[in-house]
Amino acid sequence: MGAGTALTTLPHAIQTPLAESDVAHATAPWVFWQSLGFVWGIAMPSSIFENKFQAMPHQVGDALIRKEFEVKGAYEYASKAYIGPLDHEVQSQVIRLFIRSLDEIWLAGSGIAIWCFMISFLIQEVRLRERLETEFEYGTEVSQPLQTLRTSTRITKWAP
């Protein structure tokens, strides 16, 4: 749950076994699923947190605070500015509810992480390419001489 460092390396694993002409076609769905994963990485934990919290507001002794939690979401009240001024007993009850709700998120996240770890043993190894075969001449020797471009006050050399 999150966008760890693995997300930057996964497109290469998907693109490597494909032909050069199919790389763009594989990149577009990957970006879609990645952005969908970012959204779900926020939506699912917040839904779990809210559902767990909404099942327990009766554990708060103060009726006014309990009513606030039933009317509005718990996320709105998860701040020092809100919890700080509460009296000590109610404050500890509210914090306990937040902790229990967060525990539920950690359990769900741990289950997903364990499932993904087990699935990783089914992934086959793919050797990376050593030669680039493309229509765009990247990585090949350019037969044309360097051209000089004049920008505002400096000269930049480039090879087409």
mmCIF file of C-alpha atoms in Angstrom:
data_model
loop_
_atom_site.group_PDB
_atom_site.id
_atom_site.type_symbol
_atom_site.label_atom_id
_atom_site.label_comp_id
_atom_site.label_asym_id
_atom_site.label_seq_id
_atom_site.Cartn_x
_atom_site.Cartn_y
_atom_site.Cartn_z
ATOM 1 C CA MET A 1 0.000 0.000 0.000
ATOM 2 C CA GLY A 2 1.960 2.896 -1.272
ATOM 3 C CA ALA A 3 4.185 3.864 -4.103
ATOM 4 C CA GLY A 4 7.456 2.346 -2.953
ATOM 5 C CA THR A 5 10.628 2.250 -4.947
ATOM 6 C CA ALA A 6 9.547 -0.912 -6.775
ATOM 7 C CA LEU A 7 7.086 1.049 -8.924
ATOM 8 C CA THR A 8 9.894 2.766 -10.811
ATOM 9 C CA THR A 9 11.444 -0.558 -11.843
ATOM 10 C CA LEU A 10 8.313 -2.519 -12.741
ATOM 11 C CA PRO A 11 7.709 -0.959 -16.181
ATOM 12 C CA HIS A 12 11.094 -2.268 -17.306
ATOM 13 C CA ALA A 13 10.136 -5.773 -16.263
ATOM 14 C CA ILE A 14 6.931 -5.509 -18.266
ATOM 15 C CA GLN A 15 8.545 -3.931 -21.328
ATOM 16 C CA THR A 16 11.651 -6.128 -21.592
ATOM 17 C CA PRO A 17 10.108 -9.252 -23.145
ATOM 18 C CA LEU A 18 8.134 -7.206 -25.691
ATOM 19 C CA ALA A 19 9.073 -6.195 -29.190
ATOM 20 C CA GLU A 20 10.051 -2.553 -29.646
ATOM 21 C CA SER A 21 6.807 -1.841 -31.485
ATOM 22 C CA ASP A 22 4.764 -3.052 -28.486
ATOM 23 C CA VAL A 23 6.521 -1.068 -25.749
ATOM 24 C CA ALA A 24 4.295 1.995 -26.077
ATOM 25 C CA HIS A 25 1.209 -0.210 -26.072
ATOM 26 C CA ALA A 26 2.376 -1.834 -22.832
ATOM 27 C CA THR A 27 3.345 1.456 -21.191
ATOM 28 C CA ALA A 28 -0.092 3.062 -21.490
ATOM 29 C CA PRO A 29 -1.980 0.341 -19.566
ATOM 30 C CA TRP A 30 0.839 0.219 -17.022
ATOM 31 C CA VAL A 31 0.487 3.942 -16.312
ATOM 32 C CA PHE A 32 -3.282 3.513 -16.024
ATOM 33 C CA TRP A 33 -2.987 0.657 -13.529
ATOM 34 C CA GLN A 34 -0.283 2.503 -11.616
ATOM 35 C CA SER A 35 -2.451 5.606 -11.211
ATOM 36 C CA LEU A 36 -5.409 3.425 -10.266
ATOM 37 C CA GLY A 37 -3.191 1.789 -7.644
ATOM 38 C CA PHE A 38 -2.270 5.182 -6.226
ATOM 39 C CA VAL A 39 -5.956 6.042 -5.862
ATOM 40 C CA TRP A 40 -6.768 2.680 -4.284
ATOM 41 C CA GLY A 41 -3.758 3.045 -2.020
ATOM 42 C CA ILE A 42 -5.540 5.989 -0.429
ATOM 43 C CA ALA A 43 -9.195 4.984 -0.829
ATOM 44 C CA MET A 44 -8.950 1.485 0.624
ATOM 45 C CA PRO A 45 -7.057 2.347 3.826
ATOM 46 C CA SER A 46 -9.300 5.347 4.463
ATOM 47 C CA SER A 47 -12.412 3.200 3.946
ATOM 48 C CA ILE A 48 -11.102 0.526 6.295
ATOM 49 C CA PHE A 49 -10.218 3.175 8.873
ATOM 50 C CA GLU A 50 -13.606 4.884 8.609
ATOM 51 C CA ASN A 51 -15.608 1.630 8.757
ATOM 52 C CA LYS A 52 -13.709 0.372 11.780
ATOM 53 C CA PHE A 53 -14.010 3.724 13.526
ATOM 54 C CA GLN A 54 -17.749 4.031 12.798
ATOM 55 C CA ALA A 55 -18.316 0.661 14.471
ATOM 56 C CA MET A 56 -16.855 1.909 17.776
ATOM 57 C CA PRO A 57 -17.936 5.508 18.599
ATOM 58 C CA HIS A 58 -20.071 4.180 21.457
ATOM 59 C CA GLN A 59 -16.802 3.616 23.352
ATOM 60 C CA VAL A 60 -16.371 7.385 23.782
ATOM 61 C CA GLY A 61 -17.869 8.562 27.084
ATOM 62 C CA ASP A 62 -18.725 12.122 25.996
ATOM 63 C CA ALA A 63 -22.073 12.213 24.144
ATOM 64 C CA LEU A 64 -21.211 15.401 22.205
ATOM 65 C CA ILE A 65 -17.949 13.932 20.893
ATOM 66 C CA ARG A 66 -19.688 10.658 20.079
ATOM 67 C CA LYS A 67 -22.336 12.575 18.063
ATOM 68 C CA GLU A 68 -19.616 14.466 16.162
ATOM 69 C CA PHE A 69 -17.983 11.179 15.172
ATOM 70 C CA GLU A 70 -21.299 9.777 13.978
ATOM 71 C CA VAL A 71 -22.119 12.848 11.856
ATOM 72 C CA LYS A 72 -18.683 13.504 10.331
ATOM 73 C CA GLY A 73 -15.846 11.199 9.414
ATOM 74 C CA ALA A 74 -13.084 10.271 11.802
ATOM 75 C CA TYR A 75 -10.420 11.575 9.397
ATOM 76 C CA GLU A 76 -11.595 15.126 10.028
ATOM 77 C CA TYR A 77 -10.850 14.797 13.726
ATOM 78 C CA ALA A 78 -7.481 13.045 13.539
ATOM 79 C CA SER A 79 -5.456 16.104 14.463
ATOM 80 C CA LYS A 80 -3.705 17.511 17.500
ATOM 81 C CA ALA A 81 -5.835 20.660 17.208
ATOM 82 C CA TYR A 82 -8.992 18.606 17.821
ATOM 83 C CA ILE A 83 -7.739 15.976 20.259
ATOM 84 C CA GLY A 84 -5.498 18.270 22.337
ATOM 85 C CA PRO A 85 -8.220 20.346 24.071
ATOM 86 C CA LEU A 86 -10.302 17.289 25.083
ATOM 87 C CA ASP A 87 -10.208 16.275 28.725
ATOM 88 C CA HIS A 88 -7.764 13.482 29.523
ATOM 89 C CA GLU A 89 -10.285 10.627 29.784
ATOM 90 C CA VAL A 90 -12.103 11.438 26.534
ATOM 91 C CA GLN A 91 -8.784 12.115 24.829
ATOM 92 C CA SER A 92 -7.470 8.659 25.741
ATOM 93 C CA GLN A 93 -10.724 7.055 24.543
ATOM 94 C CA VAL A 94 -10.538 8.842 21.178
ATOM 95 C CA ILE A 95 -6.867 7.969 20.751
ATOM 96 C CA ARG A 96 -7.654 4.334 21.556
ATOM 97 C CA LEU A 97 -10.294 4.339 18.797
ATOM 98 C CA PHE A 98 -7.820 5.805 16.332
ATOM 99 C CA ILE A 99 -5.234 3.171 17.255
ATOM 100 C CA ARG A 100 -7.705 0.314 16.848
ATOM 101 C CA SER A 101 -8.776 1.671 13.462
ATOM 102 C CA LEU A 102 -5.155 1.978 12.350
ATOM 103 C CA ASP A 103 -4.482 -1.585 13.527
ATOM 104 C CA GLU A 104 -7.147 -2.761 11.095
ATOM 105 C CA ILE A 105 -5.369 -0.964 8.234
ATOM 106 C CA TRP A 106 -2.065 -2.598 9.180
ATOM 107 C CA LEU A 107 -3.710 -6.033 9.232
ATOM 108 C CA ALA A 108 -5.231 -5.518 5.789
ATOM 109 C CA GLY A 109 -1.969 -4.104 4.419
ATOM 110 C CA SER A 110 0.026 -6.978 5.893
ATOM 111 C CA GLY A 111 -2.320 -9.486 4.286
ATOM 112 C CA ILE A 112 -1.885 -7.827 0.896
ATOM 113 C CA ALA A 113 1.910 -7.665 1.329
ATOM 114 C CA ILE A 114 2.120 -11.354 2.287
ATOM 115 C CA TRP A 115 -0.068 -12.320 -0.678
ATOM 116 C CA CYS A 116 2.141 -10.273 -3.050
ATOM 117 C CA PHE A 117 5.279 -11.811 -1.573
ATOM 118 C CA MET A 118 3.948 -15.330 -2.158
ATOM 119 C CA ILE A 119 2.954 -14.467 -5.738
ATOM 120 C CA SER A 120 6.467 -13.121 -6.404
ATOM 121 C CA PHE A 121 7.781 -16.692 -6.379
ATOM 122 C CA LEU A 122 5.693 -17.411 -9.486
ATOM 123 C CA ILE A 123 7.303 -14.656 -11.543
ATOM 124 C CA GLN A 124 9.761 -15.865 -14.148
ATOM 125 C CA GLU A 125 13.134 -14.273 -14.766
ATOM 126 C CA VAL A 126 13.456 -12.185 -17.920
ATOM 127 C CA ARG A 127 16.864 -11.276 -19.290
ATOM 128 C CA LEU A 128 17.306 -7.658 -20.264
ATOM 129 C CA ARG A 129 18.164 -6.762 -23.836
ATOM 130 C CA GLU A 130 21.724 -6.142 -24.823
ATOM 131 C CA ARG A 131 20.919 -4.686 -28.244
ATOM 132 C CA LEU A 132 18.305 -2.099 -29.075
ATOM 133 C CA GLU A 133 16.260 -2.742 -32.197
ATOM 134 C CA THR A 134 14.293 0.360 -32.997
ATOM 135 C CA GLU A 135 13.176 2.502 -35.894
ATOM 136 C CA PHE A 136 14.255 5.651 -34.093
ATOM 137 C CA GLU A 137 18.048 5.096 -34.218
ATOM 138 C CA TYR A 138 18.584 5.465 -30.471
ATOM 139 C CA GLY A 139 21.905 4.027 -29.443
ATOM 140 C CA THR A 140 23.224 3.776 -33.006
ATOM 141 C CA GLU A 141 26.032 5.698 -34.632
ATOM 142 C CA VAL A 142 24.846 8.831 -36.377
ATOM 143 C CA SER A 143 26.392 9.324 -39.802
ATOM 144 C CA GLN A 144 25.487 12.994 -40.067
ATOM 145 C CA PRO A 145 27.931 15.549 -38.672
ATOM 146 C CA LEU A 146 27.107 17.470 -35.531
ATOM 147 C CA GLN A 147 24.949 20.455 -36.178
ATOM 148 C CA THR A 148 25.184 23.668 -34.283
ATOM 149 C CA LEU A 149 22.110 25.395 -32.975
ATOM 150 C CA ARG A 150 22.250 28.990 -31.910
ATOM 151 C CA THR A 151 20.049 29.763 -28.929
ATOM 152 C CA SER A 152 19.695 33.171 -27.312
ATOM 153 C CA THR A 153 23.337 33.723 -26.303
ATOM 154 C CA ARG A 154 24.951 30.313 -26.210
ATOM 155 C CA ILE A 155 25.702 27.637 -28.767
ATOM 156 C CA THR A 156 24.493 24.103 -28.216
ATOM 157 C CA LYS A 157 25.782 21.141 -30.215
ATOM 158 C CA TRP A 158 23.541 18.193 -30.859
ATOM 159 C CA ALA A 159 23.403 15.120 -33.013
ATOM 160 C CA PRO A 160 20.113 14.446 -34.792
#
